[in-house]
Amino acid sequence: MLEDHPAGDDSPDQERGANGPGAARSAPLTPDLELREVRRGTKPGSRYVRLTPKRDLPFRRVGEGEFQATEVAIRPRTGLERFWRGFKRIVVGAPLATSELDEQKISKVKALAVFSSDVLSSSAYATDEILLVLVAAGAGALSHSIEIAVAIGILLGIVTLSYRQTIRAYPNGGGAYIVSRENLGDVAALTAASALSVDYILTVAVSVAAGIFAITSAFPELHPYSVELSIAVIAFVTLANIRGIRESSTIFAVPTYAFILAFAALLIGGFVRIILDPGLRAPIPASAVPAGSAALGPFLLLRAFASGSAALTGTEAISNGIPAFKKPESQNAATTLMWMALILGTFFIGLTVLAHQLGVHHADQISVPAQVAKTVFGRGPIFYVIQAATALILLLAANTSYADFPRLASILAKDKFLPHQFTFRGDRLSFSHGIFVLGLAATALLIIFDADVDRLIPLYAFGVFVSFTLSQSGMVVHWLRLREPGWKSSIIMNAVGAAATFVVALIIGGTKFLNGAWISMCIMVLLAVAFAAIYRHYQSVAEKLEVEPPVEPLPAPAVTSERGRGRAILMPVDAVNRAVLHTLDFARSLSGNVTAVHITDELEEGEALRERWDRTVPDTPIVIIESPYRSFVAPMLTYIDMIDRADPGAYVTVVLPEFVPAHVWQGWLHNQSAGRLKRALRSRPNTVVINVPYHLPT
């Protein structure tokens, strides 16, 4: 049998100075960390005591009233839980502790695959979009594609140099939202956040649709199944990112570098063939878009420029994801940004020139890179290798959004503009909720627009250039405000970037408005309004729950049992607020032996809560449990089990604080941890669960 020491080492009469020298504090209910197992010896009547190895204990003591949950504490309890845990380990991988976060950081080589796959892949379809617009003015207008590509290349250089300034100023991550909020205010920040959110979702949809188009260009018989294939790809990329950024970078590194080599081979081979055979021309495919008779005016040229500017989407990803780099983070990020820009500029302009020299036209069922590869290498093995590499980079370009959108959503959630659930890191330290939402939103777009790149592109790019403009404008204010060393040259660069991207945003919005850009604009407005509404709700709840300083300590509880202390009661808490104090008042009306339990994945945050708790309720102990695997219910259940060993068979009473929002629909904005714990305790024998609701005033 198991024999435990009496729970807790503290004396019931231990003094605490938080409420003066006379404030008595009861001993917290703490688990015994030295379990003894009595076993029979080999000789009759002999027995010996075996201590449970420390590695098999569910908690480690890290301080007075502070424990750290081990992996033992989150072990499955039922057959169904064991099956689910085994399935997740196979599909997702073993859980990672929060302390392993630094080990998940990536090198420049892998970062190029994670953060640049989107922008590099755009070189495979941006030329296509330019030709689609220009052909409306006749085949002769296609010659202007080179001028437009060079202009976009110059814009790429401006944006890249501007974002290098941002990386320098914000070494911990300087996305458009962070820069805008710090320098331009909440309205600009929410505009940037909504623009980036729309862009990230569209990036996934456009990249996957373009990748499937590359596949159907090689295998036309698959064209009717474009939507189904797109959904399958999104499911794969979503799962890969749930496994964590380090693992996803390993998965996606090979396709990214395969594309770089294949595309470089395409350009080199193409220019060599043209030099050797100046008269080489690509055959016009049957599905080519017929030439129109529209006038080649400034509007058409600007519209072609706007379509080709989709090549720049994703340029901001590296400045957003600086924390994911190995040290020195900002220096590695700046280097990777330059690599990315040089490769993109070379590929995009090179392909456009090559397509012009070969007389390539935009076609519905075969892409420009496929036409070039077919003309240069024929429909042989090299053609299929290039198509495979192009398809893979396009399909996996969605990974850039998966790296950045969940991180943006977590920042918005910390600032109370999104539900708190978006701050949660899953088993593999990835922001699981943001990953799932991104996958679902992109899937919906692909279904609505039938996975058609030409229908999705008009929605694209406006949001990203809005965020570019706000980010660079924020940097101008940043340099004016701080005037750090070298600020004069930096402010010129960011001002040029802000002006250039603002003009491009106007061009895209004006030329693509009726073609679908209005949809992106409406969604951006709706998202910004939703962010503001969520923030107002959280602020209202915080004001109604706030305990105004100075806080008078709660009076000591009355003796409620003939034993002097009453039945032991556990009370999970997450803050010191009106709802918690209301519940504590009720718990102490039942017993004077109440222990508060706070489970956290950040010990510093737990220490801050303890300090405030000791000032407010000095005679009620609190136990802090650090949960390295970010689980709440499992460590709480294990803690209760270990407390229960001190008095097997006795009832365990758990009192749960629960605040009730004024409106039912507001419930989804809050973590439902109390409800999950209550459901888990329902099947536990000898357990009494009491919910104490605190109704928020309207």
XYZ file of C-alpha atoms in Angstrom:
698
model
C 0.000 0.000 0.000
C 0.989 3.656 -0.303
C 1.614 5.629 2.884
C 1.930 9.424 2.480
C 3.338 12.018 4.824
C 0.813 14.492 6.252
C 0.070 17.123 3.600
C 2.087 20.310 3.862
C 5.113 21.400 5.832
C 3.860 24.798 6.986
C 2.451 25.355 10.442
C -1.231 26.365 10.613
C -0.179 29.307 12.740
C 2.451 30.580 10.322
C 2.678 34.343 10.358
C 2.519 36.541 7.260
C 3.563 40.139 7.281
C 1.146 41.168 4.513
C -1.547 41.991 7.034
C 0.548 42.966 9.970
C 2.245 40.928 12.656
C -0.924 39.390 14.016
C -2.325 37.911 10.829
C -2.521 34.118 11.133
C -2.416 32.114 7.944
C -3.510 28.508 7.652
C -1.247 25.960 6.010
C -1.972 25.406 2.333
C -3.058 21.989 1.178
C 0.105 20.854 -0.547
C 0.985 17.465 -2.028
C 3.513 15.197 -0.373
C 6.415 14.783 -2.774
C 7.952 11.748 -1.065
C 5.592 8.818 -1.524
C 6.493 5.628 0.362
C 5.482 2.147 -0.694
C 5.603 -0.586 1.980
C 6.572 -4.008 0.558
C 7.042 -7.487 2.056
C 10.576 -8.856 2.265
C 11.751 -12.331 1.297
C 11.746 -13.521 4.917
C 8.463 -14.074 6.804
C 7.303 -10.917 8.563
C 9.969 -8.688 7.042
C 8.943 -5.483 5.318
C 10.763 -2.567 3.750
C 9.864 0.945 2.491
C 10.508 1.959 -1.128
C 10.575 5.666 -1.978
C 8.987 6.643 -5.295
C 11.743 7.952 -7.628
C 11.583 11.697 -8.163
C 11.317 11.237 -11.904
C 7.992 9.446 -11.372
C 6.442 12.214 -9.257
C 3.860 14.517 -10.848
C 5.184 17.680 -9.140
C 8.511 19.243 -8.253
C 8.782 21.747 -5.428
C 10.312 25.024 -6.661
C 9.632 27.189 -3.605
C 7.347 27.710 -0.657
C 3.844 26.961 -1.904
C 5.160 26.663 -5.475
C 5.296 23.522 -7.587
C 6.082 22.595 -11.152
C 3.980 19.952 -12.890
C 5.940 17.240 -14.646
C 4.896 15.214 -17.659
C 3.565 12.621 -15.190
C 0.897 15.120 -14.103
C -0.650 15.247 -17.582
C -0.700 11.510 -18.240
C -4.001 10.214 -19.686
C -6.447 8.788 -17.145
C -8.880 6.815 -19.269
C -8.607 4.445 -22.191
C -10.096 7.061 -24.518
C -7.596 9.674 -23.325
C -4.721 7.222 -23.833
C -5.922 6.498 -27.361
C -6.214 10.229 -28.138
C -2.774 10.963 -26.682
C -1.217 8.145 -28.732
C -2.952 9.359 -31.884
C -1.748 12.931 -31.306
C 1.817 11.769 -30.722
C 1.788 9.993 -34.079
C 0.149 12.834 -36.013
C 1.424 15.931 -34.195
C 4.316 14.744 -32.054
C 5.136 14.555 -28.355
C 4.257 17.610 -26.224
C 6.990 20.204 -25.792
C 7.590 22.127 -22.576
C 7.449 25.912 -22.652
C 11.126 25.975 -21.683
C 11.927 24.351 -25.035
C 10.659 27.387 -26.965
C 14.187 28.697 -27.624
C 15.133 25.331 -29.106
C 12.395 25.794 -31.712
C 14.116 28.850 -33.219
C 15.442 28.455 -36.734
C 18.542 29.355 -38.756
C 18.691 31.729 -41.745
C 18.672 28.788 -44.154
C 15.449 27.378 -42.711
C 13.982 30.850 -42.203
C 14.276 31.505 -45.927
C 12.045 28.467 -46.469
C 9.513 29.454 -43.774
C 9.198 33.193 -44.347
C 10.085 33.544 -48.031
C 8.181 30.732 -49.696
C 5.215 33.056 -50.313
C 7.123 35.934 -51.835
C 9.415 33.658 -53.879
C 6.499 31.641 -55.209
C 4.794 34.793 -56.507
C 7.432 34.935 -59.245
C 5.619 31.923 -60.719
C 2.296 33.735 -61.245
C 2.904 37.519 -61.115
C 4.032 37.606 -64.762
C 0.890 35.690 -65.692
C -1.284 38.377 -64.099
C 0.524 41.209 -65.929
C 0.028 39.489 -69.304
C -3.654 38.813 -68.547
C -4.303 42.544 -68.162
C -2.135 43.727 -71.064
C -3.641 41.317 -73.604
C -6.868 43.293 -73.410
C -5.092 45.944 -75.508
C -3.889 43.447 -78.086
C -0.842 41.218 -78.475
C 1.396 44.224 -79.141
C 0.755 45.546 -75.638
C 2.503 42.525 -74.111
C 5.867 44.171 -74.766
C 5.156 46.592 -71.896
C 5.413 43.697 -69.432
C 9.186 44.251 -69.087
C 8.791 47.918 -68.137
C 6.150 46.997 -65.574
C 8.316 44.208 -64.133
C 11.275 46.586 -63.750
C 9.048 49.139 -62.001
C 7.854 46.436 -59.602
C 11.485 45.404 -59.056
C 12.352 48.988 -58.055
C 9.361 48.990 -55.681
C 10.636 45.712 -54.203
C 14.007 47.337 -53.517
C 12.364 50.306 -51.774
C 10.155 48.083 -49.605
C 13.062 45.791 -48.702
C 15.330 48.639 -47.614
C 12.446 50.177 -45.668
C 11.801 46.963 -43.785
C 15.492 46.657 -42.940
C 15.033 49.893 -41.002
C 12.037 48.357 -39.239
C 14.041 45.271 -38.273
C 16.756 47.512 -36.896
C 14.292 49.567 -34.824
C 12.186 46.622 -33.638
C 14.599 43.719 -33.020
C 11.897 41.773 -31.141
C 9.477 41.836 -34.073
C 8.134 44.878 -35.879
C 5.049 43.958 -37.826
C 2.765 46.641 -39.207
C 0.385 46.252 -36.263
C 3.068 46.762 -33.603
C 4.703 49.695 -35.393
C 1.347 51.355 -36.111
C 0.004 50.990 -32.577
C 3.138 52.361 -30.987
C 3.503 55.331 -33.336
C 0.125 56.028 -34.986
C -2.492 54.884 -32.470
C -5.187 52.217 -32.221
C -7.176 53.166 -35.338
C -4.136 52.784 -37.594
C -3.091 49.633 -35.731
C -6.474 47.956 -36.197
C -6.477 48.970 -39.860
C -3.057 47.347 -40.276
C -4.150 44.241 -38.355
C -7.297 43.788 -40.432
C -5.380 44.402 -43.678
C -2.719 41.852 -42.724
C -5.337 39.309 -41.654
C -7.104 39.554 -45.006
C -3.776 39.334 -46.822
C -2.641 36.259 -44.894
C -5.886 34.419 -45.646
C -5.722 35.378 -49.311
C -2.063 34.348 -49.464
C -3.016 30.819 -48.475
C -5.912 30.697 -50.935
C -3.993 32.211 -53.887
C -0.823 30.194 -53.287
C -2.644 26.890 -53.033
C -4.842 27.657 -56.058
C -1.748 28.640 -58.086
C 0.036 25.471 -57.014
C -2.867 23.308 -58.087
C -2.930 25.265 -61.372
C 0.721 24.331 -61.899
C -0.192 20.670 -61.386
C -3.189 20.809 -63.730
C -0.991 22.580 -66.309
C 1.053 19.388 -66.462
C -1.915 17.037 -65.983
C -5.024 18.715 -67.504
C -7.251 15.765 -66.583
C -6.998 16.875 -62.905
C -8.433 20.335 -63.589
C -12.037 19.426 -62.565
C -10.753 18.408 -59.123
C -8.955 21.682 -58.349
C -11.075 22.530 -55.281
C -10.739 19.074 -53.729
C -6.967 19.049 -54.289
C -6.682 22.551 -52.785
C -8.525 21.527 -49.626
C -6.274 18.483 -49.233
C -3.176 20.694 -49.485
C -4.503 23.124 -46.853
C -5.180 20.201 -44.509
C -1.581 19.012 -44.954
C -0.021 22.461 -44.394
C -2.243 23.051 -41.349
C -1.149 19.766 -39.807
C 2.514 20.448 -40.558
C 2.304 23.786 -38.736
C 0.501 22.286 -35.754
C 3.668 20.205 -35.340
C 5.611 23.437 -34.710
C 7.624 26.007 -36.673
C 10.923 24.128 -36.408
C 9.448 20.935 -37.783
C 7.485 22.745 -40.492
C 10.662 24.578 -41.559
C 12.402 21.219 -41.989
C 9.469 19.888 -44.033
C 9.332 22.947 -46.302
C 13.064 23.616 -46.734
C 13.571 20.956 -49.425
C 10.737 22.176 -51.734
C 11.856 25.806 -51.365
C 15.441 25.123 -52.362
C 14.323 22.687 -55.058
C 12.268 25.531 -56.549
C 15.206 27.948 -56.385
C 17.427 25.481 -58.251
C 14.717 24.536 -60.778
C 13.752 28.148 -61.519
C 17.381 29.171 -61.849
C 17.857 26.298 -64.312
C 14.772 27.451 -66.239
C 16.084 31.017 -66.601
C 19.634 29.986 -67.473
C 18.436 27.359 -69.940
C 15.934 29.793 -71.461
C 18.432 32.571 -72.103
C 20.986 30.108 -73.481
C 18.379 28.753 -75.930
C 17.457 32.274 -77.047
C 21.120 33.121 -77.643
C 21.595 29.926 -79.636
C 18.248 30.194 -81.441
C 17.060 33.843 -81.625
C 13.949 32.836 -83.552
C 12.657 30.457 -80.874
C 8.999 31.154 -80.037
C 6.465 29.482 -77.765
C 3.379 28.032 -79.473
C 0.155 29.795 -78.543
C -1.876 27.330 -76.428
C -5.502 26.526 -77.271
C -6.669 27.987 -73.949
C -4.845 31.311 -74.498
C -6.871 34.402 -73.624
C -7.763 36.103 -76.933
C -6.282 39.531 -77.591
C -8.655 42.442 -77.093
C -8.994 45.821 -78.688
C -8.987 48.096 -75.649
C -6.912 51.255 -75.733
C -3.487 50.960 -74.121
C -3.887 53.901 -71.777
C -2.502 54.798 -68.355
C -5.373 53.022 -66.570
C -4.623 49.689 -68.242
C -0.901 50.007 -67.537
C -1.597 50.883 -63.897
C -3.962 47.943 -63.623
C -1.265 45.595 -64.991
C 1.197 47.113 -62.510
C -1.297 46.516 -59.695
C -1.765 42.871 -60.698
C 1.987 42.270 -60.899
C 2.522 43.929 -57.515
C 1.116 40.755 -55.978
C 4.740 39.607 -56.254
C 5.555 41.693 -53.167
C 3.008 40.075 -50.878
C 4.823 38.392 -48.019
C 7.761 40.822 -47.956
C 6.770 41.915 -44.438
C 6.782 38.342 -43.105
C 10.406 38.409 -41.962
C 10.044 41.600 -39.918
C 6.957 40.070 -38.277
C 8.744 36.838 -37.437
C 12.046 38.076 -35.971
C 11.489 36.176 -32.661
C 11.563 32.881 -34.597
C 15.209 33.415 -35.668
C 18.241 32.145 -33.828
C 20.452 34.736 -32.124
C 21.350 37.393 -33.164
C 17.713 37.531 -34.272
C 17.542 40.945 -35.952
C 20.839 40.530 -37.810
C 19.810 37.118 -39.139
C 16.409 38.469 -40.135
C 17.935 41.405 -42.047
C 20.292 39.070 -43.915
C 17.469 36.688 -44.830
C 15.363 39.628 -46.058
C 18.121 40.667 -48.482
C 18.530 37.098 -49.760
C 14.815 36.905 -50.372
C 14.612 40.218 -52.233
C 17.560 39.407 -54.514
C 16.175 35.990 -55.440
C 12.652 37.316 -56.036
C 13.797 40.268 -58.136
C 16.010 38.055 -60.299
C 13.335 35.402 -60.836
C 10.428 37.772 -61.477
C 12.168 40.132 -63.896
C 14.068 37.261 -65.551
C 10.891 35.256 -66.212
C 9.074 38.319 -67.570
C 11.906 39.083 -69.994
C 12.105 35.436 -71.040
C 8.331 35.234 -71.581
C 8.463 38.351 -73.759
C 11.347 37.012 -75.833
C 9.507 33.740 -76.407
C 6.159 35.429 -77.163
C 4.308 33.716 -74.311
C 0.590 34.512 -73.824
C -1.585 34.138 -70.742
C -3.651 30.933 -70.920
C -6.405 29.523 -68.743
C -5.037 25.988 -68.484
C -1.255 26.390 -68.651
C 0.886 28.862 -66.725
C 3.618 31.128 -68.082
C 6.452 29.163 -66.384
C 5.018 25.941 -67.842
C 4.925 27.442 -71.355
C 8.507 28.673 -71.013
C 9.733 25.309 -69.681
C 7.909 23.418 -72.428
C 9.404 25.665 -75.116
C 12.944 25.538 -73.729
C 13.184 21.897 -72.646
C 10.274 20.200 -74.412
C 7.750 18.008 -72.618
C 10.418 15.789 -71.111
C 11.753 14.994 -67.626
C 13.173 18.503 -67.057
C 9.770 20.053 -67.830
C 8.087 17.854 -65.228
C 10.798 18.515 -62.642
C 10.340 22.286 -63.067
C 6.546 21.944 -62.853
C 6.821 19.765 -59.757
C 9.158 22.236 -58.024
C 6.925 25.179 -59.008
C 3.799 23.392 -57.806
C 5.428 22.506 -54.470
C 6.664 26.047 -53.754
C 3.267 27.469 -54.640
C 1.428 24.957 -52.502
C 3.774 25.438 -49.582
C 3.946 29.229 -49.971
C 0.915 29.217 -47.711
C 3.352 28.362 -44.926
C 4.441 32.006 -44.713
C 0.946 32.958 -43.602
C 0.856 30.030 -41.189
C 4.060 31.359 -39.630
C 2.786 34.942 -39.286
C -1.011 34.982 -38.906
C -1.121 32.921 -35.668
C 1.612 35.125 -34.198
C -0.324 38.276 -35.153
C -3.528 36.798 -33.701
C -1.751 36.015 -30.416
C -0.492 39.615 -30.168
C -3.979 40.951 -30.883
C -5.397 38.608 -28.229
C -2.863 39.810 -25.636
C -3.944 43.363 -26.435
C -7.612 42.283 -26.005
C -8.598 42.718 -29.664
C -9.191 38.984 -30.182
C -10.433 36.217 -27.863
C -7.884 35.104 -25.266
C -7.851 31.603 -26.759
C -5.565 32.849 -29.560
C -2.719 33.285 -27.039
C -2.719 29.573 -26.244
C 0.209 27.489 -27.465
C -0.590 23.878 -28.315
C 1.391 20.742 -27.506
C 4.084 21.707 -30.015
C 4.332 25.362 -28.912
C 2.434 26.569 -31.970
C -0.533 28.943 -31.744
C -3.077 26.247 -32.561
C -6.233 28.376 -32.650
C -4.760 30.832 -35.137
C -3.549 27.991 -37.356
C -6.981 26.342 -37.466
C -8.831 29.612 -38.126
C -6.459 30.470 -40.990
C -6.959 27.047 -42.569
C -10.753 27.230 -42.318
C -10.947 30.773 -43.724
C -8.704 29.930 -46.693
C -10.712 26.773 -47.383
C -13.922 28.804 -47.481
C -12.391 31.220 -50.010
C -11.224 28.399 -52.267
C -14.691 26.854 -52.262
C -16.433 30.188 -52.936
C -14.074 31.166 -55.785
C -13.705 27.640 -57.195
C -9.902 27.653 -56.599
C -9.520 30.027 -59.574
C -6.365 32.173 -59.372
C -7.711 34.791 -61.799
C -10.813 35.298 -59.617
C -8.823 35.469 -56.377
C -6.036 37.822 -57.508
C -8.271 40.955 -57.711
C -8.975 40.539 -53.974
C -5.279 40.256 -53.310
C -2.490 42.765 -52.612
C -4.595 45.795 -51.549
C -4.439 44.783 -47.890
C -0.718 44.160 -47.902
C 0.069 47.577 -49.425
C -2.170 49.259 -46.859
C -0.158 47.529 -44.135
C 3.101 48.490 -45.907
C 2.029 52.152 -45.911
C 0.989 52.180 -42.255
C 4.151 50.380 -41.170
C 6.472 52.757 -43.016
C 4.495 55.824 -41.898
C 4.781 54.567 -38.335
C 8.533 54.263 -38.788
C 8.713 57.898 -39.919
C 7.017 58.934 -36.671
C 9.309 56.568 -34.753
C 12.472 58.243 -36.076
C 11.058 61.742 -35.524
C 10.114 60.843 -31.963
C 13.309 59.094 -30.826
C 15.957 60.586 -33.161
C 18.275 57.624 -32.631
C 21.744 57.519 -34.270
C 21.394 57.426 -38.059
C 17.758 58.545 -37.910
C 18.047 61.047 -40.776
C 18.967 58.495 -43.434
C 16.473 56.010 -41.972
C 13.604 58.476 -42.020
C 14.263 59.270 -45.686
C 14.165 55.583 -46.582
C 10.943 54.963 -44.643
C 9.308 58.119 -46.006
C 10.069 57.030 -49.577
C 8.707 53.572 -48.745
C 5.523 55.021 -47.240
C 4.922 57.275 -50.242
C 5.610 54.542 -52.792
C 3.412 51.919 -51.133
C 0.623 54.476 -50.580
C 0.559 55.254 -54.299
C 0.514 51.528 -55.117
C -2.336 50.945 -52.633
C -4.349 53.672 -54.400
C -3.570 52.131 -57.783
C -4.600 48.651 -56.655
C -7.729 49.889 -54.916
C -8.774 52.028 -57.876
C -8.014 49.636 -60.713
C -9.251 46.484 -59.004
C -12.189 47.906 -57.062
C -14.958 46.607 -59.325
C -13.118 43.360 -60.034
C -13.197 42.276 -56.395
C -10.996 44.590 -54.345
C -14.176 45.993 -52.780
C -14.689 42.611 -51.113
C -11.305 42.840 -49.396
C -12.035 46.408 -48.317
C -15.395 45.435 -46.800
C -13.877 42.495 -44.924
C -11.109 44.759 -43.616
C -13.668 47.232 -42.273
C -15.726 44.446 -40.667
C -12.652 42.945 -39.039
C -11.509 46.303 -37.656
C -14.983 46.913 -36.203
C -14.992 43.406 -34.699
C -11.554 43.963 -33.129
C -12.758 47.213 -31.570
C -15.972 45.588 -30.273
C -14.036 42.744 -28.646
C -11.691 45.248 -27.019
C -14.612 47.257 -25.616
C -16.118 44.086 -24.165
C -12.879 43.047 -22.442
C -12.370 46.557 -21.102
C -15.928 46.622 -19.762
C -15.473 43.229 -18.073
C -12.135 44.319 -16.565
C -13.702 47.483 -15.138
C -16.611 45.546 -13.630
C -14.327 42.908 -12.090
C -11.566 45.257 -10.961
C -10.965 45.509 -7.233
C -10.220 49.188 -6.689
C -7.105 50.035 -4.689
C -6.464 50.384 -1.875
C -7.869 46.914 -1.235
C -8.994 46.182 2.281
C -8.046 42.624 3.305
C -11.036 40.318 3.655
C -11.985 39.598 7.274
C -10.767 36.295 8.706
C -13.286 33.459 8.434
C -15.292 32.295 11.399
C -14.692 28.834 12.861
C -17.186 26.548 11.179
C -16.569 23.089 12.622
C -16.036 21.429 15.912
C -12.491 20.574 14.770
C -11.767 24.297 14.520
C -10.976 24.624 10.861
C -13.747 22.931 8.877
C -13.584 20.728 5.777
C -10.711 21.413 3.373
C -11.757 23.352 0.260
C -9.774 23.932 -2.922
C -10.510 26.997 -5.052
C -8.867 27.482 -8.489
C -8.176 31.164 -9.184
C -6.779 33.045 -12.174
C -6.791 36.612 -10.839
C -7.700 38.798 -7.910
C -11.014 40.346 -8.918
C -14.580 40.765 -7.714
C -15.713 37.371 -9.013
C -12.870 35.550 -7.234
C -13.313 37.435 -3.961
C -17.081 36.858 -4.123
C -16.421 33.107 -4.480
C -13.804 33.133 -1.722
C -16.273 34.820 0.620
C -18.753 32.000 -0.067
C -16.077 29.272 0.349
C -15.015 30.676 3.708
C -18.624 30.691 4.863
C -18.442 26.889 4.504
C -15.007 26.382 6.037
C -12.013 28.227 7.358
C -9.715 25.745 5.623
C -9.635 27.152 2.082
C -6.631 26.900 -0.238
C -6.487 28.852 -3.490
C -4.711 27.171 -6.425
C -3.332 29.073 -9.405
C -2.056 27.145 -12.440
C 0.116 29.070 -14.873
C 2.592 28.466 -17.666
C 4.573 31.566 -16.641
C 5.989 31.437 -13.124
C 6.672 35.193 -13.091
C 2.982 35.841 -13.709
C 2.164 33.465 -10.844
C 4.527 35.326 -8.517
C 2.839 38.624 -9.358
C -0.546 37.083 -8.571
C 0.768 35.739 -5.240
C 1.950 39.211 -4.206
C -1.441 40.726 -4.901
C -3.247 37.800 -3.251
C -1.157 38.119 -0.073
C -2.002 41.815 0.145
C -5.713 41.182 -0.339
C -6.320 37.869 1.470
C -3.351 37.419 3.844
C -4.997 34.683 5.916
C -5.931 32.414 2.976
C -3.013 30.454 1.470
C -2.407 30.148 -2.253
C -0.482 27.442 -4.093
C 1.164 28.258 -7.435
C 1.569 25.388 -9.905
C 3.650 25.977 -13.003
C 2.348 23.927 -15.925
C 5.205 23.643 -18.461
C 2.948 21.785 -20.904
C 0.282 24.542 -20.726
C -2.416 22.230 -19.414
C -4.908 23.371 -16.779
C -7.288 20.497 -16.088
C -4.771 17.620 -15.889
C -2.405 19.244 -13.303
C -5.430 20.305 -11.245
C -6.836 16.766 -11.210
C -3.430 15.319 -10.281
C -3.035 17.888 -7.504
C -6.425 16.897 -6.089
C -5.465 13.215 -6.288
C -2.282 13.788 -4.287
C -4.097 15.860 -1.671
C -6.702 13.110 -1.428
C -4.034 10.545 -0.482
C -3.648 12.225 2.902
C -7.219 11.203 3.780
C -8.356 8.447 1.389
C -12.102 8.183 0.938
C -12.870 11.645 2.326
C -14.829 14.128 0.264
C -12.878 16.710 -1.710
C -14.668 20.034 -2.130
C -13.777 22.248 -5.100
C -15.340 25.710 -5.351
C -15.214 27.258 -8.826
C -15.485 31.002 -9.470
C -17.469 31.695 -12.614
C -18.514 35.066 -13.949
C -21.561 35.253 -16.171
C -21.454 37.832 -19.023
C -24.426 40.101 -19.571
C -25.159 38.457 -22.953
C -24.948 34.772 -23.884
C -23.000 35.416 -27.105
C -20.146 36.983 -25.091
C -19.314 33.653 -23.464
C -17.161 32.486 -26.401
C -14.792 35.404 -25.772
C -13.623 33.849 -22.521
C -11.684 30.694 -21.679
C -14.060 28.011 -20.454
C -11.577 26.472 -18.008
C -14.068 26.325 -15.128
C -16.534 24.396 -17.284
C -13.863 21.969 -18.482
C -12.674 21.311 -14.929
C -16.245 20.791 -13.733
C -16.861 18.209 -16.462
C -13.620 16.428 -15.593
C -14.487 16.316 -11.865
C -17.983 15.027 -12.529
C -16.762 11.447 -12.867
C -14.373 11.638 -9.896
C -15.686 9.799 -6.789
C -16.033 11.580 -3.441
C -15.767 14.977 -5.079
C -18.109 17.902 -4.438
C -18.040 20.684 -7.041
C -19.692 24.012 -6.275
C -20.098 26.702 -8.940
C -20.378 30.223 -7.612
C -21.633 32.491 -10.431
C -20.868 36.195 -10.435
C -23.247 38.028 -12.751
C -21.723 41.002 -14.507
C -23.942 44.071 -14.464
C -25.224 45.238 -17.850
